[in-house]
PDB file of C-alpha atoms and ligand atoms in Angstrom:
ATOM      1  CA  UNK A   1     -22.896  -4.311  -0.278  1.00 82.00           C
ATOM      2  CA  UNK A   2     -20.142  -3.716  -2.802  1.00 95.00           C
ATOM      3  CA  UNK A   3     -18.065  -6.629  -4.044  1.00 97.00           C
ATOM      4  CA  UNK A   4     -14.634  -6.757  -2.423  1.00 98.00           C
ATOM      5  CA  UNK A   5     -11.852  -7.745  -4.793  1.00 98.00           C
ATOM      6  CA  UNK A   6      -8.129  -8.268  -4.404  1.00 98.00           C
ATOM      7  CA  UNK A   7      -6.396  -8.722  -7.747  1.00 98.00           C
ATOM      8  CA  UNK A   8      -2.753  -9.633  -8.180  1.00 98.00           C
ATOM      9  CA  UNK A   9      -1.003  -8.229 -11.236  1.00 98.00           C
ATOM     10  CA  UNK A  10       1.901 -10.534 -12.026  1.00 98.00           C
ATOM     11  CA  UNK A  11       3.024  -8.283 -14.894  1.00 98.00           C
ATOM     12  CA  UNK A  12       5.790  -9.926 -16.985  1.00 98.00           C
ATOM     13  CA  UNK A  13       7.103 -12.137 -14.225  1.00 98.00           C
ATOM     14  CA  UNK A  14       7.595 -15.857 -13.536  1.00 98.00           C
ATOM     15  CA  UNK A  15       8.194 -18.910 -15.683  1.00 98.00           C
ATOM     16  CA  UNK A  16       5.246 -21.197 -16.241  1.00 98.00           C
ATOM     17  CA  UNK A  17       6.605 -23.591 -13.629  1.00 98.00           C
ATOM     18  CA  UNK A  18       6.987 -20.790 -11.074  1.00 98.00           C
ATOM     19  CA  UNK A  19       3.484 -19.571 -11.871  1.00 98.00           C
ATOM     20  CA  UNK A  20       2.088 -23.055 -11.190  1.00 98.00           C
ATOM     21  CA  UNK A  21       3.952 -23.245  -7.876  1.00 98.00           C
ATOM     22  CA  UNK A  22       2.649 -19.838  -6.776  1.00 98.00           C
ATOM     23  CA  UNK A  23      -0.887 -20.793  -7.795  1.00 98.00           C
ATOM     24  CA  UNK A  24      -0.737 -24.080  -5.907  1.00 98.00           C
ATOM     25  CA  UNK A  25       0.437 -22.291  -2.757  1.00 98.00           C
ATOM     26  CA  UNK A  26      -2.291 -19.665  -3.091  1.00 98.00           C
ATOM     27  CA  UNK A  27      -5.032 -22.231  -3.647  1.00 97.00           C
ATOM     28  CA  UNK A  28      -4.160 -23.965  -0.408  1.00 97.00           C
ATOM     29  CA  UNK A  29      -3.870 -20.791   1.640  1.00 97.00           C
ATOM     30  CA  UNK A  30      -6.999 -19.142   0.231  1.00 95.00           C
ATOM     31  CA  UNK A  31      -9.081 -22.281   0.811  1.00 93.00           C
ATOM     32  CA  UNK A  32      -7.840 -22.606   4.389  1.00 94.00           C
ATOM     33  CA  UNK A  33      -7.621 -18.993   5.512  1.00 95.00           C
ATOM     34  CA  UNK A  34      -9.766 -16.634   3.446  1.00 94.00           C
ATOM     35  CA  UNK A  35     -13.314 -16.190   4.657  1.00 89.00           C
ATOM     36  CA  UNK A  36     -15.954 -13.698   3.602  1.00 84.00           C
ATOM     37  CA  UNK A  37     -17.095 -12.459   0.243  1.00 89.00           C
ATOM     38  CA  UNK A  38     -13.805 -11.299  -1.256  1.00 97.00           C
ATOM     39  CA  UNK A  39     -12.972 -12.318  -4.818  1.00 97.00           C
ATOM     40  CA  UNK A  40      -9.297 -13.088  -5.400  1.00 98.00           C
ATOM     41  CA  UNK A  41      -8.057 -12.613  -8.964  1.00 98.00           C
ATOM     42  CA  UNK A  42      -4.687 -13.573 -10.459  1.00 98.00           C
ATOM     43  CA  UNK A  43      -3.856 -11.452 -13.504  1.00 99.00           C
ATOM     44  CA  UNK A  44      -1.371 -13.612 -15.335  1.00 98.00           C
ATOM     45  CA  UNK A  45       0.601 -13.145 -18.578  1.00 98.00           C
ATOM     46  CA  UNK A  46      -1.390 -14.249 -21.663  1.00 98.00           C
ATOM     47  CA  UNK A  47       0.369 -17.617 -22.230  1.00 98.00           C
ATOM     48  CA  UNK A  48      -0.342 -18.671 -18.656  1.00 98.00           C
ATOM     49  CA  UNK A  49      -4.048 -17.819 -18.591  1.00 98.00           C
ATOM     50  CA  UNK A  50      -5.360 -21.189 -19.632  1.00 98.00           C
ATOM     51  CA  UNK A  51      -2.868 -23.352 -17.713  1.00 98.00           C
ATOM     52  CA  UNK A  52      -3.502 -21.336 -14.550  1.00 98.00           C
ATOM     53  CA  UNK A  53      -7.248 -21.353 -15.089  1.00 98.00           C
ATOM     54  CA  UNK A  54      -7.163 -25.133 -15.520  1.00 98.00           C
ATOM     55  CA  UNK A  55      -5.047 -25.491 -12.401  1.00 98.00           C
ATOM     56  CA  UNK A  56      -7.503 -23.351 -10.412  1.00 98.00           C
ATOM     57  CA  UNK A  57     -10.377 -25.619 -11.427  1.00 97.00           C
ATOM     58  CA  UNK A  58     -13.280 -24.875  -9.097  1.00 94.00           C
ATOM     59  CA  UNK A  59     -11.150 -22.937  -6.591  1.00 96.00           C
ATOM     60  CA  UNK A  60     -12.700 -19.633  -5.519  1.00 95.00           C
ATOM     61  CA  UNK A  61      -9.699 -17.847  -7.088  1.00 98.00           C
ATOM     62  CA  UNK A  62     -10.317 -16.331 -10.526  1.00 98.00           C
ATOM     63  CA  UNK A  63      -7.916 -15.601 -13.332  1.00 98.00           C
ATOM     64  CA  UNK A  64      -7.588 -12.325 -15.239  1.00 98.00           C
ATOM     65  CA  UNK A  65      -5.640 -10.927 -18.186  1.00 98.00           C
ATOM     66  CA  UNK A  66      -3.485  -7.812 -18.022  1.00 98.00           C
ATOM     67  CA  UNK A  67      -4.614  -6.228 -21.278  1.00 98.00           C
ATOM     68  CA  UNK A  68      -6.682  -6.842 -24.395  1.00 98.00           C
ATOM     69  CA  UNK A  69      -6.756  -5.474 -27.913  1.00 98.00           C
ATOM     70  CA  UNK A  70      -9.122  -2.772 -29.094  1.00 98.00           C
ATOM     71  CA  UNK A  71      -9.860  -5.014 -32.113  1.00 98.00           C
ATOM     72  CA  UNK A  72     -11.924  -8.185 -32.322  1.00 98.00           C
ATOM     73  CA  UNK A  73      -9.660 -10.149 -34.672  1.00 98.00           C
ATOM     74  CA  UNK A  74      -7.444  -9.743 -37.699  1.00 98.00           C
ATOM     75  CA  UNK A  75      -3.914  -8.797 -38.715  1.00 98.00           C
ATOM     76  CA  UNK A  76      -2.656  -7.442 -35.394  1.00 98.00           C
ATOM     77  CA  UNK A  77       0.439  -9.524 -34.730  1.00 98.00           C
ATOM     78  CA  UNK A  78       1.110 -10.133 -31.056  1.00 97.00           C
ATOM     79  CA  UNK A  79      -2.269  -8.914 -29.856  1.00 98.00           C
ATOM     80  CA  UNK A  80      -4.942 -10.784 -27.883  1.00 98.00           C
ATOM     81  CA  UNK A  81      -8.605  -9.825 -28.190  1.00 98.00           C
ATOM     82  CA  UNK A  82     -11.382  -9.804 -25.634  1.00 98.00           C
ATOM     83  CA  UNK A  83     -13.140 -12.295 -27.906  1.00 98.00           C
ATOM     84  CA  UNK A  84     -10.228 -14.676 -27.321  1.00 98.00           C
ATOM     85  CA  UNK A  85     -10.440 -14.086 -23.564  1.00 98.00           C
ATOM     86  CA  UNK A  86     -14.135 -14.897 -23.710  1.00 98.00           C
ATOM     87  CA  UNK A  87     -13.417 -18.082 -25.657  1.00 98.00           C
ATOM     88  CA  UNK A  88     -11.200 -19.183 -22.739  1.00 98.00           C
ATOM     89  CA  UNK A  89     -13.786 -18.039 -20.150  1.00 98.00           C
ATOM     90  CA  UNK A  90     -11.382 -15.528 -18.594  1.00 98.00           C
ATOM     91  CA  UNK A  91     -13.575 -13.372 -16.315  1.00 98.00           C
ATOM     92  CA  UNK A  92     -11.376 -10.289 -15.736  1.00 98.00           C
ATOM     93  CA  UNK A  93      -9.019  -8.039 -17.689  1.00 99.00           C
ATOM     94  CA  UNK A  94      -6.939  -5.077 -16.510  1.00 98.00           C
ATOM     95  CA  UNK A  95      -7.387  -2.122 -18.855  1.00 98.00           C
ATOM     96  CA  UNK A  96      -5.331   1.066 -18.882  1.00 98.00           C
ATOM     97  CA  UNK A  97      -2.639   0.123 -16.385  1.00 98.00           C
ATOM     98  CA  UNK A  98      -0.243   3.070 -16.084  1.00 97.00           C
ATOM     99  CA  UNK A  99       2.535   0.952 -17.615  1.00 97.00           C
ATOM    100  CA  UNK A 100       0.359   0.486 -20.715  1.00 98.00           C
ATOM    101  CA  UNK A 101      -0.376   4.213 -20.795  1.00 97.00           C
ATOM    102  CA  UNK A 102       3.302   5.107 -20.283  1.00 96.00           C
ATOM    103  CA  UNK A 103       5.189   2.524 -22.370  1.00 97.00           C
ATOM    104  CA  UNK A 104       2.616   1.704 -25.018  1.00 97.00           C
ATOM    105  CA  UNK A 105       1.033   5.129 -25.486  1.00 97.00           C
ATOM    106  CA  UNK A 106      -2.485   4.016 -24.573  1.00 98.00           C
ATOM    107  CA  UNK A 107      -4.804   7.010 -24.239  1.00 98.00           C
ATOM    108  CA  UNK A 108      -8.281   7.538 -22.872  1.00 98.00           C
ATOM    109  CA  UNK A 109     -10.046   7.126 -26.220  1.00 98.00           C
ATOM    110  CA  UNK A 110      -8.297   3.852 -26.997  1.00 98.00           C
ATOM    111  CA  UNK A 111      -9.035   2.599 -23.489  1.00 98.00           C
ATOM    112  CA  UNK A 112     -12.721   3.424 -23.956  1.00 98.00           C
ATOM    113  CA  UNK A 113     -12.722   1.044 -26.926  1.00 98.00           C
ATOM    114  CA  UNK A 114     -10.943  -1.653 -24.925  1.00 98.00           C
ATOM    115  CA  UNK A 115     -13.508  -1.279 -22.143  1.00 98.00           C
ATOM    116  CA  UNK A 116     -16.259  -1.714 -24.742  1.00 98.00           C
ATOM    117  CA  UNK A 117     -14.623  -4.829 -26.172  1.00 98.00           C
ATOM    118  CA  UNK A 118     -14.243  -6.388 -22.737  1.00 98.00           C
ATOM    119  CA  UNK A 119     -17.850  -5.678 -21.787  1.00 98.00           C
ATOM    120  CA  UNK A 120     -19.161  -6.922 -25.135  1.00 98.00           C
ATOM    121  CA  UNK A 121     -17.440 -10.226 -24.371  1.00 98.00           C
ATOM    122  CA  UNK A 122     -18.598 -10.473 -20.761  1.00 98.00           C
ATOM    123  CA  UNK A 123     -15.077  -9.945 -19.439  1.00 98.00           C
ATOM    124  CA  UNK A 124     -15.057  -7.578 -16.456  1.00 98.00           C
ATOM    125  CA  UNK A 125     -12.708  -4.655 -17.060  1.00 98.00           C
ATOM    126  CA  UNK A 126     -10.539  -3.547 -14.146  1.00 99.00           C
ATOM    127  CA  UNK A 127     -10.086   0.003 -15.404  1.00 98.00           C
ATOM    128  CA  UNK A 128      -6.994   1.773 -14.038  1.00 98.00           C
ATOM    129  CA  UNK A 129      -6.629   5.482 -13.481  1.00 98.00           C
ATOM    130  CA  UNK A 130      -4.147   7.536 -11.482  1.00 98.00           C
ATOM    131  CA  UNK A 131      -1.897  10.551 -11.616  1.00 97.00           C
ATOM    132  CA  UNK A 132       1.884  10.860 -12.030  1.00 96.00           C
ATOM    133  CA  UNK A 133       3.943  12.549  -9.318  1.00 93.00           C
ATOM    134  CA  UNK A 134       4.233  15.945 -11.042  1.00 94.00           C
ATOM    135  CA  UNK A 135       0.452  16.206 -11.282  1.00 96.00           C
ATOM    136  CA  UNK A 136       0.054  15.332  -7.583  1.00 95.00           C
ATOM    137  CA  UNK A 137       2.646  17.983  -6.770  1.00 93.00           C
ATOM    138  CA  UNK A 138       0.835  20.559  -8.895  1.00 95.00           C
ATOM    139  CA  UNK A 139      -2.375  19.753  -7.047  1.00 96.00           C
ATOM    140  CA  UNK A 140      -4.351  18.872 -10.191  1.00 97.00           C
ATOM    141  CA  UNK A 141      -4.605  15.140  -9.434  1.00 97.00           C
ATOM    142  CA  UNK A 142      -8.340  15.101  -8.822  1.00 98.00           C
ATOM    143  CA  UNK A 143      -9.052  16.866 -12.106  1.00 98.00           C
ATOM    144  CA  UNK A 144      -6.819  14.452 -14.040  1.00 98.00           C
ATOM    145  CA  UNK A 145      -8.309  11.308 -12.529  1.00 98.00           C
ATOM    146  CA  UNK A 146     -11.845  12.595 -13.119  1.00 98.00           C
ATOM    147  CA  UNK A 147     -10.884  13.248 -16.726  1.00 98.00           C
ATOM    148  CA  UNK A 148      -9.432   9.729 -17.109  1.00 98.00           C
ATOM    149  CA  UNK A 149     -12.634   8.198 -15.761  1.00 98.00           C
ATOM    150  CA  UNK A 150     -14.764  10.440 -17.962  1.00 98.00           C
ATOM    151  CA  UNK A 151     -12.789   9.787 -21.166  1.00 98.00           C
ATOM    152  CA  UNK A 152     -12.866   6.014 -20.936  1.00 98.00           C
ATOM    153  CA  UNK A 153     -16.064   5.213 -19.020  1.00 98.00           C
ATOM    154  CA  UNK A 154     -18.637   7.969 -19.377  1.00 98.00           C
ATOM    155  CA  UNK A 155     -19.831   6.811 -22.803  1.00 98.00           C
ATOM    156  CA  UNK A 156     -21.219   3.693 -21.088  1.00 98.00           C
ATOM    157  CA  UNK A 157     -24.882   3.420 -20.264  1.00 98.00           C
ATOM    158  CA  UNK A 158     -26.230   2.931 -16.758  1.00 97.00           C
ATOM    159  CA  UNK A 159     -26.250  -0.860 -17.009  1.00 97.00           C
ATOM    160  CA  UNK A 160     -22.744  -1.151 -18.478  1.00 98.00           C
ATOM    161  CA  UNK A 161     -20.945   1.137 -16.030  1.00 98.00           C
ATOM    162  CA  UNK A 162     -22.053  -1.098 -13.163  1.00 98.00           C
ATOM    163  CA  UNK A 163     -20.084  -3.966 -14.697  1.00 98.00           C
ATOM    164  CA  UNK A 164     -16.793  -2.065 -14.499  1.00 98.00           C
ATOM    165  CA  UNK A 165     -14.301  -2.322 -11.642  1.00 98.00           C
ATOM    166  CA  UNK A 166     -12.208   0.839 -11.193  1.00 98.00           C
ATOM    167  CA  UNK A 167      -8.657   0.750  -9.825  1.00 98.00           C
ATOM    168  CA  UNK A 168      -7.130   3.988  -8.567  1.00 98.00           C
ATOM    169  CA  UNK A 169      -3.381   3.654  -8.838  1.00 97.00           C
ATOM    170  CA  UNK A 170      -1.301   6.781  -8.248  1.00 97.00           C
ATOM    171  CA  UNK A 171       1.651   6.297 -10.596  1.00 95.00           C
ATOM    172  CA  UNK A 172       4.100   7.568  -7.972  1.00 94.00           C
ATOM    173  CA  UNK A 173       3.095   4.697  -5.695  1.00 92.00           C
ATOM    174  CA  UNK A 174       3.403   1.852  -8.223  1.00 90.00           C
ATOM    175  CA  UNK A 175       6.433  -0.333  -7.629  1.00 85.00           C
ATOM    176  CA  UNK A 176       8.105   2.415  -5.608  1.00 87.00           C
ATOM    177  CA  UNK A 177       7.391   1.227  -2.082  1.00 84.00           C
ATOM    178  CA  UNK A 178       5.753   4.624  -1.553  1.00 84.00           C
ATOM    179  CA  UNK A 179       2.102   3.970  -0.680  1.00 86.00           C
ATOM    180  CA  UNK A 180      -0.581   6.633  -0.666  1.00 89.00           C
ATOM    181  CA  UNK A 181      -1.731   7.314   2.869  1.00 95.00           C
ATOM    182  CA  UNK A 182      -5.112   5.882   3.661  1.00 96.00           C
ATOM    183  CA  UNK A 183      -6.439   9.463   3.714  1.00 97.00           C
ATOM    184  CA  UNK A 184      -5.070  10.157   0.210  1.00 97.00           C
ATOM    185  CA  UNK A 185      -6.580   6.900  -1.040  1.00 97.00           C
ATOM    186  CA  UNK A 186      -9.952   7.534   0.587  1.00 98.00           C
ATOM    187  CA  UNK A 187     -10.084  11.130  -0.694  1.00 98.00           C
ATOM    188  CA  UNK A 188      -9.483  10.096  -4.293  1.00 98.00           C
ATOM    189  CA  UNK A 189     -11.809   7.099  -4.138  1.00 98.00           C
ATOM    190  CA  UNK A 190     -14.547   9.385  -2.836  1.00 98.00           C
ATOM    191  CA  UNK A 191     -13.849  11.849  -5.660  1.00 98.00           C
ATOM    192  CA  UNK A 192     -14.133   9.049  -8.233  1.00 98.00           C
ATOM    193  CA  UNK A 193     -17.352   7.747  -6.696  1.00 98.00           C
ATOM    194  CA  UNK A 194     -18.883  11.223  -6.504  1.00 98.00           C
ATOM    195  CA  UNK A 195     -17.910  11.883 -10.106  1.00 98.00           C
ATOM    196  CA  UNK A 196     -19.651   8.685 -11.214  1.00 98.00           C
ATOM    197  CA  UNK A 197     -22.626   9.573  -8.998  1.00 98.00           C
ATOM    198  CA  UNK A 198     -22.923  13.000 -10.607  1.00 98.00           C
ATOM    199  CA  UNK A 199     -23.473  11.345 -13.980  1.00 98.00           C
ATOM    200  CA  UNK A 200     -25.170   8.057 -13.129  1.00 98.00           C
ATOM    201  CA  UNK A 201     -26.697   8.690  -9.705  1.00 98.00           C
ATOM    202  CA  UNK A 202     -25.472   7.577  -6.315  1.00 97.00           C
ATOM    203  CA  UNK A 203     -27.337   4.248  -6.354  1.00 97.00           C
ATOM    204  CA  UNK A 204     -25.226   3.240  -9.365  1.00 98.00           C
ATOM    205  CA  UNK A 205     -21.976   4.727  -8.054  1.00 98.00           C
ATOM    206  CA  UNK A 206     -22.468   2.904  -4.760  1.00 98.00           C
ATOM    207  CA  UNK A 207     -22.439  -0.433  -6.578  1.00 98.00           C
ATOM    208  CA  UNK A 208     -19.067   0.052  -8.275  1.00 98.00           C
ATOM    209  CA  UNK A 209     -16.012  -1.517  -6.647  1.00 98.00           C
ATOM    210  CA  UNK A 210     -13.050   0.866  -6.551  1.00 98.00           C
ATOM    211  CA  UNK A 211      -9.715  -0.807  -5.802  1.00 98.00           C
ATOM    212  CA  UNK A 212      -6.559   0.901  -4.581  1.00 98.00           C
ATOM    213  CA  UNK A 213      -3.203   0.037  -6.148  1.00 97.00           C
ATOM    214  CA  UNK A 214       0.300   1.239  -5.408  1.00 96.00           C
ATOM    215  CA  UNK A 215       2.733  -0.620  -3.156  1.00 93.00           C
ATOM    216  CA  UNK A 216       0.009  -2.439  -1.212  1.00 96.00           C
ATOM    217  CA  UNK A 217       1.723  -4.788   1.234  1.00 96.00           C
ATOM    218  CA  UNK A 218       0.610  -7.069   4.044  1.00 97.00           C
ATOM    219  CA  UNK A 219       1.505  -4.407   6.588  1.00 96.00           C
ATOM    220  CA  UNK A 220      -0.456  -1.508   5.036  1.00 96.00           C
ATOM    221  CA  UNK A 221      -3.405  -3.351   3.476  1.00 97.00           C
ATOM    222  CA  UNK A 222      -5.633  -3.355   6.552  1.00 97.00           C
ATOM    223  CA  UNK A 223      -5.509   0.396   6.984  1.00 97.00           C
ATOM    224  CA  UNK A 224      -6.112   1.052   3.269  1.00 97.00           C
ATOM    225  CA  UNK A 225      -8.968  -1.454   3.055  1.00 97.00           C
ATOM    226  CA  UNK A 226     -10.630   0.033   6.132  1.00 97.00           C
ATOM    227  CA  UNK A 227     -11.401   3.221   4.149  1.00 98.00           C
ATOM    228  CA  UNK A 228     -15.080   3.613   3.340  1.00 97.00           C
ATOM    229  CA  UNK A 229     -14.611   3.881  -0.426  1.00 98.00           C
ATOM    230  CA  UNK A 230     -11.765   1.398  -0.848  1.00 98.00           C
ATOM    231  CA  UNK A 231     -13.222  -1.931  -1.942  1.00 98.00           C
ATOM    232  CA  UNK A 232     -10.025  -3.881  -2.334  1.00 98.00           C
ATOM    233  CA  UNK A 233      -6.672  -3.721  -4.042  1.00 98.00           C
ATOM    234  CA  UNK A 234      -4.744  -4.186  -7.247  1.00 98.00           C
ATOM    235  CA  UNK A 235      -1.425  -5.581  -6.118  1.00 98.00           C
ATOM    236  CA  UNK A 236       1.774  -5.815  -8.155  1.00 97.00           C
ATOM    237  CA  UNK A 237       5.034  -6.821  -6.463  1.00 97.00           C
ATOM    238  CA  UNK A 238       3.439  -8.287  -3.352  1.00 97.00           C
ATOM    239  CA  UNK A 239       1.260 -10.618  -5.438  1.00 98.00           C
ATOM    240  CA  UNK A 240       4.342 -12.572  -6.491  1.00 98.00           C
ATOM    241  CA  UNK A 241       4.816 -14.013  -2.998  1.00 98.00           C
ATOM    242  CA  UNK A 242       2.081 -16.344  -1.794  1.00 98.00           C
ATOM    243  CA  UNK A 243       2.234 -15.576   1.942  1.00 98.00           C
ATOM    244  CA  UNK A 244       2.388 -11.817   1.427  1.00 98.00           C
ATOM    245  CA  UNK A 245      -0.484 -11.856  -1.074  1.00 98.00           C
ATOM    246  CA  UNK A 246      -2.735 -14.033   1.078  1.00 98.00           C
ATOM    247  CA  UNK A 247      -2.164 -11.738   4.046  1.00 97.00           C
ATOM    248  CA  UNK A 248      -3.337  -8.850   1.837  1.00 98.00           C
ATOM    249  CA  UNK A 249      -6.448 -10.801   0.773  1.00 97.00           C
ATOM    250  CA  UNK A 250      -7.159 -11.612   4.417  1.00 97.00           C
ATOM    251  CA  UNK A 251      -6.793  -7.945   5.347  1.00 96.00           C
ATOM    252  CA  UNK A 252     -10.061  -7.148   3.596  1.00 94.00           C
ATOM    253  CA  UNK A 253     -12.050  -9.873   5.296  1.00 75.00           C
TER     254      UNK A 253
HETATM  255  C1  LIG B   1       0.419  -2.511 -10.088  1.00 85.02           C
HETATM  256  O1  LIG B   1       1.211  -2.915 -10.879  1.00 85.02           O
HETATM  257  O2  LIG B   1      -0.764  -2.375 -10.412  1.00 85.02           O
HETATM  258  C2  LIG B   1       0.886  -2.174  -8.748  1.00 85.02           C
HETATM  259  C3  LIG B   1       0.063  -1.584  -7.932  1.00 85.02           C
HETATM  260  O3  LIG B   1       2.178  -2.520  -8.436  1.00 85.02           O
HETATM  261  P1  LIG B   1       2.847  -2.496  -6.960  1.00 85.02           P
HETATM  262  O4  LIG B   1       1.874  -3.144  -6.025  1.00 85.02           O
HETATM  263  O5  LIG B   1       4.113  -3.268  -7.112  1.00 85.02           O
HETATM  264  O6  LIG B   1       3.074  -1.065  -6.619  1.00 85.02           O
END
């Protein structure tokens, strides 16, 4: 059975104090209400990783970063490497979020290197792919997403690809309140899985968790998570409110 994962992406939000309050609320609710084998991940801003990790202690909730450098160390002011994440025992990192692609010019080749750095440091990459609205409207969304997956993941060997979590996030659904229908999500997740299967075989593709992201909310999560190829969610705005986020985590149970 594939691992179910619900990851919250806090982006550049919250003060440290607010982050601690949110974490405390989530720890209580997850411990009391979340059953089953879902992994909950909080992807926090870099300066909060260690304080939040320490706060979580032996809670079942994990912490994740939102990005890492393509370099190991050196004169790269403002950057944080996967080696540093490893040194803090951070288990997850988002790679290739559409905001990184759009505002920071990250391309498929660069993201392939970041994926390598994460894996080399035993940090699980949550690799994001997804098409902008104009591509969806042109009808070339499947081709683009397949290309994104190919460019950044298909250099990996059979063992390494199984350590990657994929997140399909249609750009037109991120932060817009416009969610993909469950059919649109399922169709693209199946395309991604089949594409991986064509290269690595279906036994391998069947092991890879593919998360959906894009305006997931408590009231649409159940329907999205019921899709055969949707193994959880990457949640932005709704992860900033404890009750809303826990309801989303519970929706996969
Ligand atoms: C995201 O940032 O990955 C995301 C899916 O955001 P939202 O849930 O706010 O659309």
